[in-house]
XYZ file of N, CA and C in Angstrom:
753
model
N 1.560 -4.234 30.131
C 0.887 -5.486 30.481
C 1.721 -6.681 30.029
N 1.625 -7.775 30.771
C 2.360 -8.967 30.387
C 1.514 -9.866 29.507
N 2.098 -11.005 29.120
C 1.415 -11.901 28.188
C 0.111 -12.432 28.758
N 0.044 -12.640 30.084
C -1.167 -13.199 30.680
C -2.335 -12.235 30.595
N -2.062 -10.928 30.623
C -3.134 -9.944 30.526
C -3.346 -9.460 29.099
N -2.401 -9.781 28.226
C -2.546 -9.471 26.803
C -2.265 -10.726 25.981
N -3.206 -11.668 26.006
C -2.968 -12.956 25.346
C -2.826 -12.861 23.831
N -3.295 -11.766 23.235
C -3.186 -11.612 21.780
C -2.068 -10.655 21.385
N -1.142 -10.415 22.280
C -0.027 -9.524 21.978
C 0.733 -10.040 20.754
N 1.052 -9.136 19.850
C 1.770 -9.423 18.602
C 0.888 -10.099 17.558
N -0.401 -10.290 17.843
C -1.333 -10.828 16.854
C -1.970 -9.685 16.071
N -2.343 -9.954 14.827
C -3.009 -8.970 13.982
C -4.419 -9.462 13.676
N -5.413 -8.606 13.930
C -6.810 -8.961 13.710
C -7.459 -7.965 12.752
N -8.071 -8.471 11.718
C -8.843 -7.660 10.777
C -10.314 -7.924 11.030
N -11.062 -6.864 11.325
C -12.493 -6.991 11.619
C -13.260 -6.161 10.612
N -14.088 -6.798 9.798
C -14.866 -6.041 8.820
C -16.057 -5.368 9.499
N -16.440 -4.224 8.954
C -17.584 -3.496 9.500
C -17.416 -3.147 10.958
N -16.226 -2.689 11.330
C -15.925 -2.544 12.760
C -15.860 -1.103 13.237
N -16.406 -0.179 12.467
C -16.408 1.212 12.908
C -17.479 1.474 13.962
N -18.546 0.671 13.937
C -19.698 0.944 14.805
C -20.263 -0.360 15.360
N -21.178 -0.211 16.292
C -22.028 -1.277 16.804
C -21.200 -2.481 17.288
N -21.619 -3.690 16.976
C -20.938 -4.880 17.499
C -19.500 -4.954 17.007
N -19.266 -4.575 15.761
C -17.911 -4.643 15.222
C -16.932 -3.790 16.004
N -17.362 -2.610 16.425
C -16.487 -1.736 17.208
C -16.181 -2.353 18.565
N -17.149 -3.018 19.168
C -16.916 -3.673 20.456
C -15.947 -4.841 20.303
N -16.061 -5.580 19.208
C -15.096 -6.650 18.937
C -13.696 -6.073 18.795
N -13.582 -4.972 18.061
C -12.272 -4.343 17.875
C -11.689 -3.912 19.219
N -12.498 -3.279 20.061
C -12.011 -2.844 21.381
C -11.572 -4.037 22.229
N -12.339 -5.098 22.182
C -12.040 -6.269 23.011
C -10.749 -6.951 22.569
N -10.568 -7.151 21.272
C -9.344 -7.775 20.782
C -8.144 -6.859 21.015
N -8.374 -5.564 20.900
C -7.303 -4.600 21.157
C -6.883 -4.635 22.626
N -7.841 -4.694 23.522
C -7.541 -4.797 24.952
C -6.741 -6.052 25.256
N -7.006 -7.120 24.490
C -6.280 -8.370 24.675
C -4.892 -8.333 24.045
N -4.527 -7.204 23.443
C -3.167 -7.034 22.941
C -3.001 -7.025 21.446
N -4.067 -7.310 20.707
C -3.934 -7.407 19.248
C -3.768 -6.042 18.597
N -3.063 -6.042 17.483
C -3.098 -4.916 16.556
C -4.346 -5.109 15.712
N -5.223 -4.129 15.679
C -6.500 -4.310 14.991
C -6.594 -3.424 13.761
N -7.194 -3.994 12.726
C -7.451 -3.268 11.485
C -8.956 -3.043 11.400
N -9.347 -1.782 11.373
C -10.750 -1.400 11.305
C -11.148 -1.267 9.843
N -11.950 -2.220 9.347
C -12.490 -2.080 8.002
C -13.820 -1.347 8.092
N -14.076 -0.487 7.090
C -15.347 0.234 7.048
C -15.673 0.543 5.597
N -16.919 0.902 5.384
C -17.356 1.279 4.048
C -17.737 2.754 4.022
N -18.860 3.101 4.643
C -19.331 4.488 4.625
C -19.160 5.205 5.965
N -18.885 4.469 7.038
C -18.813 5.065 8.382
C -17.433 5.672 8.628
N -17.094 6.676 7.832
C -15.745 7.243 7.856
C -15.440 7.897 9.202
N -16.327 8.768 9.661
C -16.084 9.497 10.904
C -15.988 8.559 12.092
N -16.906 7.598 12.161
C -16.883 6.639 13.267
C -15.596 5.823 13.255
N -15.144 5.444 12.061
C -13.898 4.675 11.950
C -12.709 5.505 12.409
N -12.652 6.745 11.964
C -11.535 7.609 12.350
C -11.515 7.839 13.861
N -12.695 8.003 14.448
C -12.768 8.205 15.898
C -12.291 6.971 16.654
N -12.692 5.796 16.187
C -12.290 4.564 16.868
C -10.794 4.329 16.716
N -10.261 4.570 15.541
C -8.819 4.410 15.327
C -8.043 5.336 16.252
N -8.491 6.570 16.372
C -7.827 7.530 17.266
C -7.927 7.078 18.715
N -9.085 6.579 19.095
C -9.296 6.090 20.464
C -8.325 4.964 20.812
N -8.195 3.994 19.928
C -7.353 2.839 20.225
C -5.869 3.183 20.144
N -5.509 4.051 19.207
C -4.098 4.454 19.118
C -3.687 5.345 20.289
N -4.637 6.031 20.889
C -4.331 6.818 22.086
C -3.999 5.907 23.263
N -4.595 4.723 23.283
C -4.312 3.745 24.336
C -2.966 3.074 24.104
N -2.702 2.707 22.837
C -1.454 2.029 22.491
C -1.029 2.507 21.114
N -0.115 3.447 21.047
C 0.250 4.060 19.765
C 0.650 3.023 18.716
N 0.148 3.244 17.499
C 0.505 2.375 16.387
C -0.146 1.009 16.403
N -1.199 0.851 17.220
C -1.813 -0.471 17.380
C -3.097 -0.631 16.588
N -3.485 0.375 15.828
C -4.748 0.306 15.087
C -4.615 1.076 13.782
N -5.150 0.516 12.719
C -5.197 1.209 11.445
C -6.527 0.904 10.775
N -6.854 1.695 9.778
C -8.134 1.530 9.105
C -7.984 1.265 7.632
N -9.041 0.687 7.050
C -9.040 0.432 5.613
C -10.478 0.495 5.116
N -10.698 1.294 4.085
C -12.026 1.446 3.505
C -12.132 0.594 2.247
N -13.175 -0.225 2.183
C -13.365 -1.088 1.010
C -14.811 -1.513 0.909
N -15.254 -1.741 -0.318
C -16.582 -2.282 -0.567
C -16.484 -3.806 -0.597
N -17.334 -4.470 0.162
C -17.239 -5.924 0.258
C -17.680 -6.632 -1.019
N -18.349 -5.916 -1.911
C -18.757 -6.538 -3.170
C -17.675 -6.528 -4.228
N -16.570 -5.850 -3.957
C -15.476 -5.758 -4.925
C -14.362 -6.721 -4.550
N -14.208 -7.773 -5.320
C -13.185 -8.783 -5.022
C -11.798 -8.160 -5.098
N -11.569 -7.280 -6.051
C -10.274 -6.626 -6.173
C -9.960 -5.806 -4.920
N -10.961 -5.091 -4.400
C -10.753 -4.298 -3.190
C -10.398 -5.169 -1.998
N -11.014 -6.330 -1.922
C -10.735 -7.241 -0.807
C -9.318 -7.789 -0.903
N -8.907 -8.157 -2.106
C -7.523 -8.624 -2.281
C -6.535 -7.527 -1.925
N -6.845 -6.302 -2.355
C -5.965 -5.177 -2.046
C -5.893 -4.918 -0.549
N -7.017 -5.071 0.132
C -7.024 -4.840 1.570
C -6.115 -5.839 2.281
N -6.193 -7.103 1.916
C -5.326 -8.098 2.544
C -3.867 -7.796 2.239
N -3.568 -7.439 1.000
C -2.180 -7.116 0.642
C -1.664 -5.941 1.454
N -2.506 -4.922 1.631
C -2.104 -3.737 2.382
C -1.898 -4.056 3.860
N -2.792 -4.874 4.417
C -2.648 -5.274 5.823
C -1.332 -6.022 6.033
N -1.015 -6.930 5.135
C 0.234 -7.690 5.254
C 1.431 -6.764 5.116
N 1.350 -5.820 4.182
C 2.449 -4.880 3.972
C 2.694 -4.028 5.218
N 1.606 -3.586 5.860
C 1.736 -2.667 6.988
C 2.008 -3.361 8.314
N 1.517 -4.586 8.472
C 1.632 -5.257 9.773
C 2.563 -6.462 9.767
N 2.827 -7.015 8.590
C 3.714 -8.166 8.503
C 3.045 -9.511 8.576
N 1.731 -9.540 8.827
C 1.043 -10.827 8.909
C -0.412 -10.651 9.274
N -1.104 -11.774 9.397
C -2.514 -11.769 9.785
C -2.800 -13.033 10.585
N -3.431 -12.866 11.738
C -3.720 -13.998 12.625
C -5.210 -14.258 12.796
N -6.014 -13.206 12.740
C -7.442 -13.323 13.030
C -8.221 -12.527 11.996
N -9.173 -13.178 11.341
C -10.091 -12.506 10.433
C -11.497 -12.653 10.988
N -12.141 -11.528 11.268
C -13.524 -11.544 11.749
C -14.403 -10.950 10.655
N -15.206 -11.784 10.026
C -16.143 -11.326 8.998
C -17.431 -10.889 9.692
N -17.436 -9.629 10.111
C -18.541 -9.090 10.902
C -19.502 -8.241 10.088
N -19.026 -7.574 9.053
C -19.864 -6.630 8.299
C -21.122 -7.317 7.774
N -22.234 -6.599 7.845
C -23.494 -7.205 7.433
C -24.501 -6.137 7.038
N -25.193 -6.371 5.943
C -26.359 -5.557 5.576
C -27.612 -6.293 6.023
N -28.627 -5.522 6.407
C -29.865 -6.134 6.895
C -31.034 -5.238 6.519
N -31.938 -5.768 5.722
C -33.197 -5.063 5.474
C -34.221 -6.066 4.948
N -35.511 -5.777 5.118
C -36.542 -6.719 4.692
C -36.641 -6.816 3.186
N -37.034 -7.994 2.725
C -37.253 -8.233 1.293
C -38.526 -9.071 1.133
N -39.696 -8.455 1.314
C -40.952 -9.216 1.179
C -41.086 -9.812 -0.217
N -41.551 -11.036 -0.273
C -41.743 -11.686 -1.561
C -42.698 -10.868 -2.427
N -42.295 -10.666 -3.670
C -43.066 -9.836 -4.585
C -42.430 -8.480 -4.814
N -41.521 -8.103 -3.885
C -40.859 -6.801 -4.025
C -39.340 -6.931 -4.103
N -38.816 -8.164 -4.139
C -37.370 -8.376 -4.138
C -36.765 -7.951 -5.470
N -35.693 -7.184 -5.377
C -34.998 -6.727 -6.573
C -33.607 -7.344 -6.649
N -33.006 -7.255 -7.818
C -31.636 -7.732 -7.977
C -30.689 -6.935 -7.080
N -30.970 -5.652 -6.874
C -30.151 -4.818 -5.999
C -30.211 -5.323 -4.559
N -31.419 -5.729 -4.103
C -31.546 -6.319 -2.763
C -30.622 -7.529 -2.638
N -30.696 -8.394 -3.635
C -29.875 -9.609 -3.633
C -28.391 -9.263 -3.556
N -27.955 -8.343 -4.382
C -26.537 -7.971 -4.415
C -26.092 -7.350 -3.094
N -26.880 -6.431 -2.551
C -26.510 -5.772 -1.303
C -26.383 -6.774 -0.156
N -27.358 -7.654 -0.032
C -27.382 -8.579 1.098
C -26.372 -9.703 0.941
N -26.167 -10.175 -0.273
C -25.188 -11.247 -0.476
C -23.759 -10.722 -0.501
N -23.554 -9.491 -0.969
C -22.196 -8.945 -0.990
C -21.607 -8.901 0.412
N -22.344 -8.368 1.361
C -21.802 -8.200 2.705
C -21.870 -9.475 3.531
N -22.903 -10.260 3.325
C -23.127 -11.418 4.195
C -22.520 -12.724 3.694
N -22.162 -12.796 2.415
C -21.614 -14.052 1.904
C -20.464 -13.854 0.914
N -20.662 -13.030 -0.094
C -19.594 -12.830 -1.085
C -18.343 -12.251 -0.446
N -18.504 -11.201 0.337
C -17.359 -10.583 0.999
C -16.593 -11.557 1.874
N -17.275 -12.248 2.803
C -16.573 -13.221 3.639
C -15.844 -14.306 2.846
N -16.460 -14.788 1.766
C -15.823 -15.831 0.966
C -14.524 -15.334 0.339
N -14.592 -14.227 -0.382
C -13.410 -13.776 -1.109
C -12.363 -13.161 -0.191
N -12.792 -12.598 0.928
C -11.813 -12.094 1.891
C -11.091 -13.258 2.558
N -11.828 -14.301 2.891
C -11.208 -15.495 3.477
C -10.241 -16.138 2.498
N -10.614 -16.176 1.232
C -9.736 -16.769 0.221
C -8.435 -15.984 0.106
N -8.533 -14.647 0.105
C -7.334 -13.824 -0.001
C -6.465 -13.933 1.249
N -7.111 -14.102 2.406
C -6.375 -14.157 3.672
C -5.821 -15.538 3.982
N -6.358 -16.574 3.351
C -6.028 -17.953 3.731
C -4.537 -18.264 3.765
N -3.741 -17.869 2.765
C -2.309 -18.211 2.833
C -1.611 -17.633 4.065
N -1.992 -16.428 4.442
C -1.354 -15.771 5.587
C -1.855 -16.363 6.902
N -3.143 -16.721 6.944
C -3.681 -17.362 8.133
C -3.098 -18.761 8.312
N -2.844 -19.450 7.214
C -2.191 -20.759 7.315
C -0.783 -20.609 7.877
N -0.087 -19.593 7.424
C 1.290 -19.381 7.891
C 1.334 -19.069 9.381
N 0.325 -18.366 9.873
C 0.299 -17.981 11.292
C -0.488 -18.956 12.155
N -1.081 -19.995 11.515
C -1.995 -20.917 12.211
C -3.085 -20.115 12.912
N -3.703 -19.261 12.119
C -4.694 -18.341 12.640
C -6.110 -18.875 12.570
N -7.074 -17.944 12.579
C -8.476 -18.358 12.607
C -9.354 -17.350 11.879
N -10.500 -17.849 11.445
C -11.556 -17.026 10.849
C -12.786 -17.163 11.731
N -13.416 -16.042 12.020
C -14.651 -16.046 12.805
C -15.705 -15.279 12.017
N -16.768 -15.959 11.649
C -17.840 -15.360 10.867
C -19.019 -15.011 11.776
N -19.594 -13.844 11.544
C -20.787 -13.450 12.288
C -22.008 -13.865 11.474
N -22.725 -14.851 11.968
C -23.906 -15.328 11.262
C -25.145 -14.788 11.984
N -26.160 -15.596 12.161
C -27.405 -15.112 12.750
C -28.223 -16.338 13.138
N -28.995 -16.216 14.208
C -29.878 -17.331 14.554
C -30.909 -17.568 13.445
N -31.144 -16.546 12.614
C -32.099 -16.684 11.517
C -31.496 -17.357 10.293
N -30.262 -17.796 10.387
C -29.724 -18.648 9.332
C -30.395 -20.012 9.356
N -30.916 -20.390 10.507
C -31.594 -21.680 10.657
C -33.086 -21.536 10.928
N -33.478 -20.401 11.477
C -34.889 -20.134 11.750
C -35.297 -18.910 10.949
N -36.058 -19.080 9.878
C -36.336 -17.957 8.984
C -37.071 -16.813 9.675
N -36.716 -15.608 9.261
C -37.351 -14.394 9.748
C -38.307 -13.906 8.668
N -39.537 -13.664 9.045
C -40.561 -13.273 8.068
C -40.125 -12.053 7.263
N -40.337 -12.111 5.966
C -40.069 -11.019 5.032
C -38.585 -10.675 4.909
N -37.724 -11.616 5.262
C -36.280 -11.408 5.150
C -35.627 -12.605 4.455
N -36.259 -13.120 3.407
C -35.783 -14.358 2.791
C -34.371 -14.231 2.220
N -34.048 -13.090 1.632
C -32.719 -12.944 1.017
C -31.644 -12.884 2.098
N -31.880 -12.110 3.142
C -30.930 -12.025 4.254
C -30.721 -13.399 4.895
N -31.816 -14.097 5.166
C -31.708 -15.418 5.798
C -30.942 -16.396 4.909
N -31.196 -16.335 3.612
C -30.488 -17.220 2.686
C -28.993 -16.922 2.680
N -28.636 -15.640 2.714
C -27.220 -15.264 2.722
C -26.539 -15.749 3.998
N -27.194 -15.585 5.138
C -26.600 -16.026 6.401
C -26.538 -17.551 6.470
N -27.530 -18.234 5.907
C -27.467 -19.693 5.846
C -26.278 -20.127 5.002
N -26.025 -19.408 3.926
C -24.852 -19.692 3.107
C -23.563 -19.481 3.870
N -23.535 -18.479 4.738
C -22.335 -18.206 5.524
C -22.089 -19.302 6.560
N -23.156 -19.896 7.074
C -22.981 -21.039 7.978
C -22.317 -22.192 7.236
N -22.803 -22.510 6.039
C -22.202 -23.587 5.263
C -20.786 -23.236 4.846
N -20.528 -21.966 4.526
C -19.174 -21.548 4.194
C -18.247 -21.759 5.394
N -18.720 -21.455 6.580
C -17.940 -21.680 7.798
C -17.523 -23.136 7.909
N -18.475 -24.032 7.716
C -18.191 -25.458 7.841
C -17.274 -25.945 6.719
N -17.511 -25.454 5.501
C -16.695 -25.872 4.363
C -15.252 -25.401 4.503
N -15.071 -24.140 4.927
C -13.715 -23.620 5.090
C -12.999 -24.294 6.246
N -13.737 -24.642 7.294
C -13.112 -25.350 8.415
C -12.522 -26.668 7.940
N -13.246 -27.343 7.068
C -12.775 -28.616 6.537
C -11.603 -28.414 5.580
N -11.698 -27.395 4.732
C -10.696 -27.206 3.681
C -9.412 -26.553 4.183
N -9.520 -25.658 5.153
C -8.351 -24.922 5.629
C -7.673 -25.568 6.828
N -8.316 -26.578 7.420
C -7.652 -27.299 8.496
C -6.509 -28.138 7.943
N -5.517 -28.472 8.769
C -5.480 -28.229 10.206
C -4.887 -26.888 10.614
N -4.388 -26.113 9.659
C -3.690 -24.883 10.053
C -4.636 -23.796 10.550
N -5.807 -23.679 9.921
C -6.722 -22.574 10.218
C -8.023 -23.109 10.804
N -8.408 -22.553 11.931
C -9.717 -22.867 12.517
C -10.747 -21.860 12.001
N -11.954 -22.341 11.700
C -13.018 -21.473 11.189
C -14.290 -21.755 11.977
N -14.799 -20.728 12.638
C -16.019 -20.860 13.432
C -16.924 -19.669 13.188
N -18.107 -19.717 13.761
C -19.065 -18.631 13.598
C -19.760 -18.337 14.914
N -20.227 -17.112 15.043
C -21.022 -16.674 16.184
C -22.377 -16.227 15.657
N -23.444 -16.706 16.293
C -24.801 -16.349 15.875
C -25.464 -15.534 16.980
N -25.438 -14.211 16.867
C -26.072 -13.378 17.893
C -27.591 -13.468 17.852
N -28.181 -13.282 19.004
C -29.623 -13.108 19.093
C -29.936 -11.626 19.168
N -30.714 -11.226 20.183
C -31.096 -9.820 20.339
C -29.952 -9.085 21.033
N -29.185 -8.354 20.273
C -28.049 -7.630 20.839
C -28.243 -6.125 20.651
N -28.255 -5.669 19.433
C -28.549 -4.273 19.115
C -29.668 -4.283 18.088
N -30.714 -3.533 18.348
C -31.846 -3.527 17.431
C -31.446 -2.902 16.102
N -32.034 -3.381 14.999
C -31.810 -2.718 13.714
C -32.192 -1.244 13.822
N -31.449 -0.400 13.139
C -31.661 1.039 13.267
C -33.011 1.479 12.741
N -33.665 0.642 11.936
C -34.987 0.984 11.404
C -36.115 0.396 12.246
N -35.789 -0.399 13.268
C -36.813 -1.088 14.065
C -37.085 -0.288 15.339
N -38.228 0.409 15.358
C -38.578 1.216 16.514
C -39.857 0.734 17.187
N -40.321 -0.458 16.846
C -41.562 -0.989 17.401
C -41.281 -1.604 18.769
N -41.577 -0.865 19.830
C -41.254 -1.311 21.183
C -42.036 -2.555 21.580
N -43.290 -2.661 21.128
C -44.098 -3.831 21.470
C -43.483 -5.099 20.873
N -43.036 -4.998 19.619
C -42.386 -6.135 18.965
C -41.098 -6.496 19.684
N -40.338 -5.492 20.071
C -39.089 -5.726 20.789
C -39.341 -6.467 22.100
N -40.323 -6.019 22.851
C -40.620 -6.661 24.138
C -41.112 -8.095 23.944
N -41.857 -8.320 22.868
C -42.323 -9.681 22.577
C -41.150 -10.604 22.289
N -40.182 -10.115 21.524
C -39.008 -10.935 21.216
C -38.180 -11.210 22.472
N -38.016 -10.206 23.305
C -37.268 -10.398 24.551
C -37.950 -11.438 25.426
N -39.279 -11.413 25.454
C -40.025 -12.355 26.306
C -39.834 -13.801 25.864
N -39.409 -14.008 24.617
C -39.211 -15.370 24.112
C -37.834 -15.927 24.442
N -36.966 -15.124 25.010
C -35.650 -15.620 25.407
C -35.730 -16.255 26.788
N -34.868 -17.214 27.041
C -34.840 -17.845 28.363
C -34.327 -16.892 29.434
N -33.456 -15.951 29.045
C -32.856 -15.034 30.014
C -33.629 -13.734 30.158
N -34.666 -13.524 29.329
C -35.587 -12.385 29.448
C -34.894 -11.029 29.406
N -33.887 -10.923 28.572
C -33.224 -9.631 28.407
C -32.512 -9.587 27.067
N -32.164 -8.366 26.658
C -31.309 -8.195 25.491
C -29.881 -8.593 25.843
N -29.152 -9.041 24.833
C -27.737 -9.261 25.032
C -26.970 -7.959 24.861
N -25.708 -7.973 25.238
C -24.859 -6.794 25.120
C -23.761 -7.063 24.098
N -23.342 -6.041 23.362
C -22.277 -6.230 22.381
C -21.032 -6.883 22.967
N -20.710 -6.559 24.228
C -19.510 -7.139 24.836
C -19.640 -8.654 24.969
N -20.866 -9.157 25.073
C -21.054 -10.607 25.196
C -20.746 -11.305 23.867
N -20.997 -10.633 22.758
C -20.574 -11.160 21.459
C -19.061 -11.054 21.334
N -18.523 -9.916 21.716
C -17.079 -9.696 21.597
C -16.284 -10.690 22.431
N -16.767 -11.005 23.621
C -16.067 -11.974 24.469
C -16.110 -13.376 23.864
N -17.177 -13.689 23.155
C -17.254 -14.982 22.472
C -16.248 -15.035 21.323
N -16.134 -13.932 20.582
C -15.127 -13.851 19.522
C -13.725 -14.006 20.107
N -13.477 -13.338 21.234
C -12.167 -13.459 21.892
C -11.891 -14.902 22.303
N -12.891 -15.580 22.844
C -12.724 -16.987 23.218
C -12.350 -17.824 21.995
N -13.044 -17.633 20.888
C -12.758 -18.424 19.686
C -11.373 -18.107 19.129
N -10.958 -16.856 19.258
C -9.640 -16.470 18.738
C -8.509 -16.930 19.639
N -8.742 -16.914 20.934
C -7.661 -17.131 21.892
C -7.603 -18.543 22.469
N -8.742 -19.065 22.855
C -8.747 -20.263 23.700
C -9.289 -21.521 23.039
N -10.067 -21.368 21.954
C -10.782 -22.515 21.392
C -9.900 -23.292 20.425
N -8.811 -23.822 20.930
C -7.802 -24.430 20.067
C -8.234 -25.766 19.456
N -9.313 -26.365 19.977
C -9.799 -27.638 19.416
C -11.251 -27.519 18.962
N -11.643 -26.298 18.587
C -12.992 -26.054 18.080
C -12.885 -25.488 16.677
N -13.523 -26.144 15.729
C -13.581 -25.617 14.368
C -14.844 -26.134 13.687
N -15.352 -25.336 12.755
C -16.555 -25.710 12.015
C -17.835 -25.583 12.810
N -17.812 -24.805 13.885
C -18.962 -24.725 14.773
C -19.610 -23.344 14.744
N -20.895 -23.312 15.081
C -21.640 -22.065 15.227
C -22.076 -21.951 16.681
N -21.644 -20.897 17.352
C -22.009 -20.670 18.747
C -23.113 -19.624 18.788
N -24.289 -20.021 19.270
C -25.407 -19.090 19.412
C -25.263 -18.329 20.721
N -25.238 -17.013 20.622
C -25.191 -16.153 21.806
C -26.503 -15.377 21.789
N -27.553 -16.035 22.265
C -28.908 -15.530 22.030
C -29.803 -15.546 23.265
N -29.214 -15.760 24.440
C -30.028 -15.769 25.658
C -31.067 -16.863 25.702
N -30.879 -17.892 24.883
C -31.841 -18.979 24.838
C -32.993 -18.728 23.882
N -32.841 -17.769 22.981
C -33.931 -17.449 22.035
C -34.276 -18.654 21.169
N -33.298 -19.448 20.761
C -33.571 -20.556 19.862
C -34.183 -21.763 20.577
N -34.401 -21.639 21.877
C -35.121 -22.703 22.584
C -36.612 -22.656 22.281
N -37.103 -21.501 21.819
C -38.519 -21.297 21.570
C -38.741 -20.899 20.115
N -39.941 -21.118 19.650
C -40.321 -20.699 18.291
C -40.519 -19.196 18.272
């Protein structure tokens, strides 16, 4: 393929939590656009290995994996060092990994706080800090996966919502601090893939009915937005793009 069909050729993209679900679709999309992709994962070992094999079968040597806990600052620094050692640079950081579970008031534990903040805010902050010098050198970008519930609270999910709200502010703060070399933006998905613990079909249909487009979104629609921010949005920074089918138009 030529440069027009592979606009990210010779670029290196690190996507956290990219062994499964939306993260895997982002990895496939950036890889199709020509990027060398680094699949970060925590516990999804088999899924990560399968995806790495899939992408390397398409373009040998174009994908590698790295296992790390997002709550460990040392592990995050090591991951960036290893990526630079193996690939020679870094152009795109996608902070996609996220924990999600309810925390009703009265039952919140310190462990809940640590789990939800480690993946949704602490990890993105310290990974961005470790990556910043290399992203500045490449005039690269950071793309954070936030949530429409960073601005509209979700019942019984106060800790998760607070962490995602923090990630929105981190996006804006880093855009200001890392510019002009590094652009920092965020994507806020709506109904894309249901939480693995949510099997209430009536609730699902009610949420879909509140969207302007009256349907669920698809992972590829998030991935294409990430690709746009990485490839084409050269004068966009500090912004949050809601990809929610119009869900935030209604209460």
